mmCIF file of C-alpha atoms in Angstrom:
data_model
loop_
_atom_site.group_PDB
_atom_site.id
_atom_site.type_symbol
_atom_site.label_atom_id
_atom_site.label_comp_id
_atom_site.label_asym_id
_atom_site.label_seq_id
_atom_site.Cartn_x
_atom_site.Cartn_y
_atom_site.Cartn_z
ATOM 1 C CA MET A 1 16.419 90.168 39.922
ATOM 2 C CA HIS A 2 13.127 88.895 41.760
ATOM 3 C CA LEU A 3 9.593 88.801 40.239
ATOM 4 C CA THR A 4 7.959 90.092 43.179
ATOM 5 C CA SER A 5 4.441 89.068 43.255
ATOM 6 C CA ASN A 6 3.604 91.828 46.122
ATOM 7 C CA SER A 7 2.045 94.104 43.495
ATOM 8 C CA SER A 8 -1.126 94.414 41.097
ATOM 9 C CA GLN A 9 1.448 95.793 38.551
ATOM 10 C CA PRO A 10 3.615 93.714 36.447
ATOM 11 C CA GLY A 11 6.020 94.334 39.023
ATOM 12 C CA PRO A 12 9.786 96.444 38.975
ATOM 13 C CA TYR A 13 9.854 95.553 35.449
ATOM 14 C CA LEU A 14 7.951 98.430 33.954
ATOM 15 C CA ASN A 15 10.555 100.941 36.216
ATOM 16 C CA PHE A 16 13.347 99.476 33.906
ATOM 17 C CA THR A 17 12.651 101.382 30.799
ATOM 18 C CA SER A 18 15.466 104.488 30.727
ATOM 19 C CA SER A 19 17.417 106.426 31.300
ATOM 20 C CA SER A 20 18.756 109.478 33.063
ATOM 21 C CA GLN A 21 15.552 110.281 35.278
ATOM 22 C CA GLY A 22 16.001 109.488 38.981
ATOM 23 C CA ASN A 23 15.984 105.194 38.706
ATOM 24 C CA ASN A 24 17.753 103.416 41.595
ATOM 25 C CA HIS A 25 20.081 101.972 39.383
ATOM 26 C CA VAL A 26 21.177 104.594 37.984
ATOM 27 C CA LYS A 27 25.089 104.450 38.344
ATOM 28 C CA THR A 28 27.688 106.896 37.197
ATOM 29 C CA PRO A 29 29.387 105.815 34.406
ATOM 30 C CA ASP A 30 32.571 103.838 34.677
ATOM 31 C CA SER A 31 34.830 103.695 31.982
ATOM 32 C CA ASN A 32 36.803 101.574 33.874
ATOM 33 C CA ARG A 33 34.151 99.223 34.075
ATOM 34 C CA ALA A 34 33.207 99.714 30.341
ATOM 35 C CA THR A 35 37.083 99.573 29.241
ATOM 36 C CA LYS A 36 37.632 96.069 31.444
ATOM 37 C CA TYR A 37 33.885 94.923 30.046
ATOM 38 C CA GLN A 38 34.920 95.420 26.503
ATOM 39 C CA HIS A 39 38.207 93.915 26.419
ATOM 40 C CA ARG A 40 37.100 90.928 28.127
ATOM 41 C CA GLU A 41 38.884 88.100 27.511
ATOM 42 C CA THR A 42 37.112 84.650 27.468
ATOM 43 C CA LYS A 43 39.413 81.861 28.566
ATOM 44 C CA ARG A 44 36.452 78.915 28.610
ATOM 45 C CA GLU A 45 36.852 76.549 25.604
ATOM 46 C CA ARG A 46 34.050 76.667 23.594
ATOM 47 C CA ASN A 47 32.089 73.605 22.988
ATOM 48 C CA LYS A 48 29.690 72.673 20.028
ATOM 49 C CA GLU A 49 26.868 71.950 22.568
ATOM 50 C CA ARG A 50 25.267 74.967 24.759
ATOM 51 C CA GLY A 51 22.896 74.952 27.142
ATOM 52 C CA ARG A 52 20.454 72.257 28.892
ATOM 53 C CA ASN A 53 18.714 71.820 25.525
ATOM 54 C CA ARG A 54 20.945 71.115 23.534
ATOM 55 C CA TRP A 55 20.933 72.144 19.407
ATOM 56 C CA LYS A 56 23.861 69.960 17.861
ATOM 57 C CA GLY A 57 25.160 72.820 15.066
ATOM 58 C CA GLU A 58 28.038 74.135 13.446
ATOM 59 C CA MET A 59 29.312 77.583 15.377
ATOM 60 C CA ALA A 60 30.008 80.762 13.645
ATOM 61 C CA ALA A 61 32.110 83.227 14.540
ATOM 62 C CA SER A 62 30.011 86.065 13.849
ATOM 63 C CA SER A 63 26.312 86.271 12.943
ATOM 64 C CA SER A 64 26.015 88.555 9.666
ATOM 65 C CA GLU A 65 22.242 89.773 8.198
ATOM 66 C CA GLY A 66 20.077 87.751 6.480
ATOM 67 C CA GLU A 67 21.006 84.952 9.004
ATOM 68 C CA GLU A 68 17.737 83.900 11.143
ATOM 69 C CA PHE A 69 17.645 85.611 14.399
ATOM 70 C CA TYR A 70 15.146 84.455 17.289
ATOM 71 C CA LEU A 71 15.574 85.622 20.603
ATOM 72 C CA ARG A 72 13.065 84.303 24.048
ATOM 73 C CA TYR A 73 13.476 85.407 27.275
ATOM 74 C CA TYR A 74 11.082 84.126 30.092
ATOM 75 C CA VAL A 75 11.100 84.160 33.906
ATOM 76 C CA GLY A 76 8.396 83.227 36.175
ATOM 77 C CA HIS A 77 7.573 81.008 39.144
ATOM 78 C CA LYS A 78 4.456 78.719 40.772
ATOM 79 C CA GLY A 79 2.907 80.107 43.436
ATOM 80 C CA LYS A 80 0.408 81.051 45.871
ATOM 81 C CA PHE A 81 -0.993 83.662 42.513
ATOM 82 C CA GLY A 82 -0.728 81.320 40.018
ATOM 83 C CA HIS A 83 1.997 81.165 37.549
ATOM 84 C CA GLU A 84 3.292 84.446 37.169
ATOM 85 C CA PHE A 85 5.649 85.214 34.783
ATOM 86 C CA LEU A 86 7.108 87.610 31.747
ATOM 87 C CA GLU A 87 8.002 86.418 28.431
ATOM 88 C CA PHE A 88 9.111 88.312 24.884
ATOM 89 C CA GLU A 89 9.932 86.859 22.181
ATOM 90 C CA PHE A 90 11.549 88.416 18.970
ATOM 91 C CA ARG A 91 10.517 85.975 15.940
ATOM 92 C CA PRO A 92 12.447 85.936 12.908
ATOM 93 C CA ASP A 93 9.805 87.330 10.776
ATOM 94 C CA GLY A 94 9.915 90.571 13.070
ATOM 95 C CA LYS A 95 6.940 89.790 15.390
ATOM 96 C CA LEU A 96 7.886 90.953 18.786
ATOM 97 C CA ARG A 97 5.499 88.958 21.337
ATOM 98 C CA TYR A 98 5.282 90.326 24.959
ATOM 99 C CA ALA A 99 3.280 88.377 27.778
ATOM 100 C CA ASN A 100 3.166 89.114 31.169
ATOM 101 C CA ASN A 101 0.432 87.150 33.803
ATOM 102 C CA SER A 102 -0.352 86.424 37.413
ATOM 103 C CA ASN A 103 -3.184 86.059 39.274
ATOM 104 C CA TYR A 104 -2.609 88.082 42.126
ATOM 105 C CA LYS A 105 -5.471 89.739 42.850
ATOM 106 C CA ASN A 106 -7.420 88.046 40.229
ATOM 107 C CA ASP A 107 -5.554 89.521 37.818
ATOM 108 C CA THR A 108 -5.119 88.239 34.163
ATOM 109 C CA MET A 109 -2.737 87.803 31.721
ATOM 110 C CA ILE A 110 -1.279 90.878 29.602
ATOM 111 C CA ARG A 111 -0.083 90.082 26.104
ATOM 112 C CA LYS A 112 0.937 92.472 23.394
ATOM 113 C CA GLU A 113 2.569 91.754 20.176
ATOM 114 C CA VAL A 114 3.798 94.255 17.438
ATOM 115 C CA PHE A 115 5.698 94.118 14.320
ATOM 116 C CA VAL A 116 9.435 95.409 14.569
ATOM 117 C CA THR A 117 11.040 96.785 11.767
ATOM 118 C CA PRO A 118 14.466 95.281 10.651
ATOM 119 C CA SER A 119 16.494 98.094 12.242
ATOM 120 C CA VAL A 120 14.899 97.452 15.436
ATOM 121 C CA LEU A 121 16.023 93.246 15.210
ATOM 122 C CA ARG A 122 19.572 94.175 13.739
ATOM 123 C CA GLU A 123 19.904 96.477 17.175
ATOM 124 C CA CYS A 124 18.813 93.678 19.433
ATOM 125 C CA ARG A 125 21.455 90.989 17.575
ATOM 126 C CA ARG A 126 23.903 93.784 18.488
ATOM 127 C CA ILE A 127 22.913 93.939 21.858
ATOM 128 C CA ILE A 128 23.455 90.172 21.775
ATOM 129 C CA ASN A 129 27.096 89.975 20.054
ATOM 130 C CA ASP A 130 27.602 92.990 22.260
ATOM 131 C CA SER A 131 27.574 90.633 25.562
ATOM 132 C CA GLU A 132 28.850 87.493 24.230
ATOM 133 C CA ILE A 133 26.396 86.014 25.412
ATOM 134 C CA MET A 134 26.522 83.249 22.539
ATOM 135 C CA LYS A 135 30.175 82.129 23.758
ATOM 136 C CA GLU A 136 28.721 81.130 27.705
ATOM 137 C CA ASP A 137 27.399 77.693 28.587
ATOM 138 C CA ASP A 138 24.657 77.258 31.225
ATOM 139 C CA ASN A 139 26.340 74.019 32.595
ATOM 140 C CA ASN A 140 27.817 75.555 35.934
ATOM 141 C CA TRP A 141 24.677 77.921 36.239
ATOM 142 C CA PRO A 142 22.278 77.359 39.390
ATOM 143 C CA GLU A 143 19.127 75.075 38.192
ATOM 144 C CA PRO A 144 15.848 76.608 38.286
ATOM 145 C CA ASP A 145 14.050 75.880 41.902
ATOM 146 C CA ARG A 146 11.058 76.999 43.724
ATOM 147 C CA VAL A 147 11.718 80.311 43.728
ATOM 148 C CA GLY A 148 11.821 80.189 39.851
ATOM 149 C CA ARG A 149 13.215 79.817 36.375
ATOM 150 C CA GLN A 150 14.675 81.996 33.819
ATOM 151 C CA GLU A 151 15.366 80.607 30.422
ATOM 152 C CA LEU A 152 16.700 82.630 27.610
ATOM 153 C CA GLU A 153 16.996 81.205 23.681
ATOM 154 C CA ILE A 154 18.970 82.569 20.872
ATOM 155 C CA VAL A 155 19.565 81.281 17.609
ATOM 156 C CA MET A 156 21.354 83.556 15.511
ATOM 157 C CA GLY A 157 22.490 82.246 12.235
ATOM 158 C CA ASN A 158 24.300 78.948 13.336
ATOM 159 C CA GLU A 159 24.212 79.263 16.877
ATOM 160 C CA HIS A 160 21.656 78.363 19.069
ATOM 161 C CA ILE A 161 21.797 78.714 22.716
ATOM 162 C CA SER A 162 19.120 77.618 25.119
ATOM 163 C CA PHE A 163 19.648 78.619 28.639
ATOM 164 C CA THR A 164 18.045 77.900 31.762
ATOM 165 C CA THR A 165 18.710 78.631 35.329
ATOM 166 C CA SER A 166 16.856 79.752 38.704
ATOM 167 C CA LYS A 167 16.078 83.645 39.369
ATOM 168 C CA ILE A 168 19.117 86.044 40.401
ATOM 169 C CA GLY A 169 18.167 88.013 42.831
ATOM 170 C CA SER A 170 21.401 90.194 43.184
ATOM 171 C CA LEU A 171 24.665 90.579 42.243
ATOM 172 C CA VAL A 172 25.400 88.235 45.106
ATOM 173 C CA ASP A 173 23.946 85.143 43.429
ATOM 174 C CA VAL A 174 26.142 85.777 40.631
ATOM 175 C CA GLN A 175 29.225 86.097 42.451
ATOM 176 C CA THR A 176 28.596 83.119 44.657
ATOM 177 C CA SER A 177 27.666 81.140 41.828
ATOM 178 C CA LYS A 178 29.770 78.880 40.007
ATOM 179 C CA ASP A 179 30.216 80.570 36.985
ATOM 180 C CA PRO A 180 30.780 84.233 38.152
ATOM 181 C CA GLU A 181 31.542 85.720 34.494
ATOM 182 C CA GLY A 182 29.297 83.788 32.962
ATOM 183 C CA LEU A 183 26.301 84.281 35.067
ATOM 184 C CA ARG A 184 27.328 88.168 34.916
ATOM 185 C CA ILE A 185 26.991 88.535 31.577
ATOM 186 C CA PHE A 186 23.503 86.905 31.542
ATOM 187 C CA TYR A 187 22.244 88.741 34.172
ATOM 188 C CA TYR A 188 23.706 92.115 32.580
ATOM 189 C CA LEU A 189 21.970 91.438 28.762
ATOM 190 C CA VAL A 190 18.864 90.448 30.438
ATOM 191 C CA GLN A 191 18.643 93.836 31.961
ATOM 192 C CA ASP A 192 19.067 95.274 28.378
ATOM 193 C CA LEU A 193 16.984 93.421 26.789
ATOM 194 C CA LYS A 194 14.450 93.964 29.233
ATOM 195 C CA CYS A 195 14.945 97.943 29.159
ATOM 196 C CA PHE A 196 15.030 97.546 25.016
ATOM 197 C CA VAL A 197 11.403 95.227 24.989
ATOM 198 C CA PHE A 198 9.562 97.810 27.707
ATOM 199 C CA SER A 199 10.768 100.736 25.918
ATOM 200 C CA LEU A 200 9.145 99.463 22.894
ATOM 201 C CA ILE A 201 5.950 98.205 24.560
ATOM 202 C CA SER A 202 5.143 101.051 26.567
ATOM 203 C CA LEU A 203 5.483 103.286 23.983
ATOM 204 C CA HIS A 204 3.654 101.600 20.933
ATOM 205 C CA PHE A 205 0.691 100.935 23.377
ATOM 206 C CA LYS A 206 0.870 103.160 27.040
ATOM 207 C CA ILE A 207 -0.903 106.389 26.776
ATOM 208 C CA LYS A 208 0.805 108.621 28.616
ATOM 209 C CA PRO A 209 -1.056 110.057 32.156
ATOM 210 C CA ILE A 210 -1.814 113.867 31.349
ATOM 211 C CA GLN A 211 0.922 116.060 33.000
ATOM 212 C CA SER A 212 -0.791 119.149 34.584
ATOM 213 C CA MET B 1 -6.454 88.356 -23.049
ATOM 214 C CA ASP B 2 -4.720 88.453 -25.917
ATOM 215 C CA GLY B 3 -2.762 85.314 -25.151
ATOM 216 C CA LYS B 4 0.538 87.256 -25.062
ATOM 217 C CA VAL B 5 2.575 85.931 -22.368
ATOM 218 C CA SER B 6 3.793 88.324 -19.538
ATOM 219 C CA ALA B 7 5.778 88.274 -16.468
ATOM 220 C CA PRO B 8 4.264 89.516 -13.434
ATOM 221 C CA THR B 9 4.016 93.162 -13.291
ATOM 222 C CA HIS B 10 7.394 94.776 -11.984
ATOM 223 C CA ARG B 11 7.210 97.821 -11.409
ATOM 224 C CA VAL B 12 10.492 100.577 -11.831
ATOM 225 C CA ARG B 13 10.159 103.618 -10.761
ATOM 226 C CA SER B 14 13.059 105.829 -9.243
ATOM 227 C CA SER B 15 12.530 106.217 -6.062
ATOM 228 C CA LYS B 16 14.758 107.447 -2.594
ATOM 229 C CA GLY B 17 14.832 106.618 0.926
ATOM 230 C CA ARG B 18 14.149 103.359 2.418
ATOM 231 C CA GLY B 19 13.344 100.878 -0.070
ATOM 232 C CA TYR B 20 11.680 98.283 2.370
ATOM 233 C CA PHE B 21 8.817 100.673 2.953
ATOM 234 C CA ARG B 22 8.397 102.257 -0.050
ATOM 235 C CA GLY B 23 6.765 98.767 -1.217
ATOM 236 C CA HIS B 24 6.948 99.054 -4.926
ATOM 237 C CA ASP B 25 7.864 95.617 -5.861
ATOM 238 C CA PHE B 26 5.328 94.058 -3.435
ATOM 239 C CA ASP B 27 3.032 92.806 -6.230
ATOM 240 C CA SER B 28 0.741 90.669 -4.344
ATOM 241 C CA LEU B 29 0.398 92.955 -1.370
ATOM 242 C CA ASP B 30 -2.625 95.224 -0.506
ATOM 243 C CA SER B 31 -0.503 98.604 0.349
ATOM 244 C CA SER B 32 -2.645 98.579 3.812
ATOM 245 C CA ASP B 33 -0.015 95.922 5.191
ATOM 246 C CA ILE B 34 3.026 97.031 4.377
ATOM 247 C CA GLY B 35 4.304 100.410 5.758
ATOM 248 C CA PRO B 36 5.349 102.250 9.165
ATOM 249 C CA GLN B 37 2.937 101.345 11.763
ATOM 250 C CA ARG B 38 1.374 104.015 13.634
ATOM 251 C CA SER B 39 1.568 103.607 17.891
ATOM 252 C CA ILE B 40 -1.232 104.566 19.951
ATOM 253 C CA LYS B 41 -0.194 108.303 20.120
ATOM 254 C CA GLY B 42 2.081 108.678 17.586
ATOM 255 C CA TRP B 43 5.362 107.497 15.248
ATOM 256 C CA ILE B 44 8.086 106.216 16.741
ATOM 257 C CA ILE B 45 11.469 105.965 15.322
ATOM 258 C CA LEU B 46 14.749 104.095 16.186
ATOM 259 C CA VAL B 47 18.231 105.797 16.262
ATOM 260 C CA THR B 48 20.883 103.760 16.455
ATOM 261 C CA GLY B 49 24.763 103.892 16.681
ATOM 262 C CA ILE B 50 24.719 106.748 19.586
ATOM 263 C CA HIS B 51 27.615 107.682 21.301
ATOM 264 C CA GLU B 52 27.735 106.302 24.754
ATOM 265 C CA GLU B 53 28.395 109.479 26.211
ATOM 266 C CA ALA B 54 25.298 111.514 24.360
ATOM 267 C CA LYS B 55 23.022 113.498 26.670
ATOM 268 C CA GLU B 56 19.362 112.805 26.421
ATOM 269 C CA GLU B 57 18.876 116.760 26.236
ATOM 270 C CA HIS B 58 21.052 116.829 23.476
ATOM 271 C CA LEU B 59 19.083 114.323 21.904
ATOM 272 C CA TYR B 60 15.707 116.188 22.239
ATOM 273 C CA ASN B 61 17.437 119.240 21.088
ATOM 274 C CA VAL B 62 18.389 117.744 17.955
ATOM 275 C CA PHE B 63 14.881 115.907 17.093
ATOM 276 C CA GLN B 64 12.740 118.472 18.700
ATOM 277 C CA GLU B 65 13.630 120.501 14.968
ATOM 278 C CA PHE B 66 11.553 118.166 12.788
ATOM 279 C CA GLY B 67 8.524 118.204 15.417
ATOM 280 C CA GLN B 68 7.315 117.946 18.813
ATOM 281 C CA VAL B 69 8.813 115.269 20.238
ATOM 282 C CA ASN B 70 6.388 113.533 22.833
ATOM 283 C CA ASN B 71 8.703 110.558 24.089
ATOM 284 C CA LEU B 72 12.214 109.971 23.913
ATOM 285 C CA HIS B 73 13.905 106.973 25.454
ATOM 286 C CA LEU B 74 17.447 107.041 25.694
ATOM 287 C CA ASN B 75 18.442 103.930 27.665
ATOM 288 C CA LEU B 76 21.597 103.203 29.405
ATOM 289 C CA ASP B 77 23.791 99.971 29.621
ATOM 290 C CA ARG B 78 23.214 98.475 32.505
ATOM 291 C CA PHE B 79 26.373 97.699 33.308
ATOM 292 C CA THR B 80 28.660 100.295 32.547
ATOM 293 C CA GLY B 81 25.767 103.111 32.620
ATOM 294 C CA PHE B 82 26.692 104.519 29.727
ATOM 295 C CA VAL B 83 23.951 104.929 26.760
ATOM 296 C CA LYS B 84 23.340 101.452 25.396
ATOM 297 C CA GLY B 85 23.556 102.942 22.104
ATOM 298 C CA TYR B 86 19.808 103.314 21.005
ATOM 299 C CA ALA B 87 16.848 106.066 21.044
ATOM 300 C CA LEU B 88 13.621 105.763 20.540
ATOM 301 C CA VAL B 89 11.869 109.244 19.769
ATOM 302 C CA GLU B 90 8.470 109.078 19.179
ATOM 303 C CA TYR B 91 6.834 112.321 16.830
ATOM 304 C CA GLU B 92 3.012 112.727 16.889
ATOM 305 C CA ARG B 93 2.714 113.086 13.005
ATOM 306 C CA TYR B 94 4.081 111.111 10.649
ATOM 307 C CA GLU B 95 5.762 113.402 8.399
ATOM 308 C CA GLU B 96 7.582 114.832 11.561
ATOM 309 C CA ALA B 97 9.399 111.447 12.022
ATOM 310 C CA ALA B 98 9.545 110.689 8.248
ATOM 311 C CA ASN B 99 11.568 114.051 7.782
ATOM 312 C CA ALA B 100 13.864 113.041 11.056
ATOM 313 C CA ILE B 101 14.219 109.747 9.240
ATOM 314 C CA ARG B 102 15.233 111.277 5.943
ATOM 315 C CA ALA B 103 17.344 114.090 7.269
ATOM 316 C CA MET B 104 19.617 112.761 9.903
ATOM 317 C CA ASP B 105 19.822 108.581 9.101
ATOM 318 C CA GLY B 106 23.516 108.350 8.042
ATOM 319 C CA THR B 107 24.813 111.617 9.260
ATOM 320 C CA GLN B 108 27.484 111.737 11.714
ATOM 321 C CA GLU B 109 26.066 115.191 13.330
ATOM 322 C CA LEU B 110 25.745 113.845 16.510
ATOM 323 C CA PHE B 111 28.863 113.369 18.568
ATOM 324 C CA HIS B 112 30.775 112.913 15.102
ATOM 325 C CA GLN B 113 29.746 109.005 14.775
ATOM 326 C CA THR B 114 27.118 108.257 12.101
ATOM 327 C CA ILE B 115 23.688 107.385 12.812
ATOM 328 C CA HIS B 116 21.071 105.058 11.525
ATOM 329 C CA ILE B 117 17.423 106.051 11.846
ATOM 330 C CA ASP B 118 14.356 103.949 10.876
ATOM 331 C CA TRP B 119 10.606 103.060 11.646
ATOM 332 C CA ALA B 120 10.703 101.422 14.972
ATOM 333 C CA PHE B 121 7.493 99.208 14.160
ATOM 334 C CA GLY B 122 5.775 97.577 10.926
ATOM 335 C CA LYS B 123 2.256 96.696 9.818
ATOM 336 C CA GLY B 124 3.495 93.326 8.947
ATOM 337 C CA PRO B 125 6.443 90.893 8.637
ATOM 338 C CA ALA B 126 9.788 91.335 7.460
ATOM 339 C CA SER B 127 10.661 89.146 4.393
ATOM 340 C CA SER B 128 12.518 86.324 5.470
ATOM 341 C CA GLY B 129 16.888 87.087 5.522
ATOM 342 C CA SER B 130 16.016 90.615 4.391
ATOM 343 C CA THR B 131 18.491 92.851 5.039
ATOM 344 C CA THR B 132 17.169 96.773 5.110
ATOM 345 C CA GLY B 133 20.351 98.670 4.876
ATOM 346 C CA SER B 134 18.683 101.752 4.006
ATOM 347 C CA LYS B 135 20.398 101.872 0.289
ATOM 348 C CA HIS B 136 18.716 98.213 -0.419
ATOM 349 C CA HIS B 137 15.594 97.917 -1.809
ATOM 350 C CA ASN B 138 14.103 94.724 -0.684
ATOM 351 C CA LEU B 139 12.375 93.058 -4.283
ATOM 352 C CA ARG B 140 9.815 90.690 -3.014
ATOM 353 C CA SER B 141 11.133 87.449 -1.703
ATOM 354 C CA ARG B 142 8.516 85.707 -3.784
ATOM 355 C CA SER B 143 6.352 86.590 -6.348
ATOM 356 C CA ARG B 144 2.671 85.562 -7.107
ATOM 357 C CA THR B 145 2.042 83.096 -9.826
ATOM 358 C CA PRO B 146 1.487 84.580 -13.175
ATOM 359 C CA PRO B 147 -2.173 85.099 -13.709
ATOM 360 C CA ARG B 148 -3.804 82.348 -15.789
ATOM 361 C CA ARG B 149 -3.262 82.642 -19.524
ATOM 362 C CA GLN B 150 -6.738 82.194 -20.940
ATOM 363 C CA TYR B 151 -7.080 81.546 -24.665
#
């Protein structure tokens, strides 16, 4: 997914929100896909150390409530228009922070933060658990490059992952990588998380245009 | 003071509903620091446990019963195309949102699958490690030092 710098809007990401109203990315629900996805078997061996920035700790089979939860996602690059990036963070105390920066046309940083309720954190954990990203590792993922980088850091109870990779332009990049299965999980999880965060942020902060 | 040692006030009150936000046990917090947070133009609730084949229109109709729904986000799973499982509903007034939560949380009226509803935004930090099953009243995780005895 490219962070294009060709617009003064935060970019294609704000269009990521919902739902069934005319959106390029809408596909007809595919139950075959859903089944395959749900029953996907991880053939990968589980390592104790996950990600390029490792935190050595025990692995928990699952996370339960009352355990620590932290999530941070970053995607960005440095170029003609400065350090353009999107970042959001769910903190253990419930604070959701969102930042979007670009100097395109001398634009400045957008920063939002709001406290979300434990229900929201719980739903975020569910999305993460369902994706099974915690079983993955970024060993074989493309390294960040000039085009950009993505970072995903999650703490869920005893498990801590910190993945770093390059930007993913499309599924082609996923399929031609050395770890298509893992990268695909990452790719879709990031999209789901963005949907969630953008919905929360835009609903909380944005005023809808006047409808005629 | 009469010199009697007394424990920090622990008000026992019977109350129903989402204990987390009732806040009766948060003795040291100003009441304006807790509770749901209003969003820019209304009050937003999070509905979870939504069936993957749910239709936005159906959801809209159900929640319209409690008040005018100003916004409804029913996001899809980017991989399967089915509904991801949550929805964010915005009402203009606090009472409308509170009624929706009260009436529908834990029910199976929609799609015969239990849904949960809660406020989406709060005024302050969740206490660490808190679980907010709606039946659990989150007691203060820390208490204020008892007032100094004065002899």
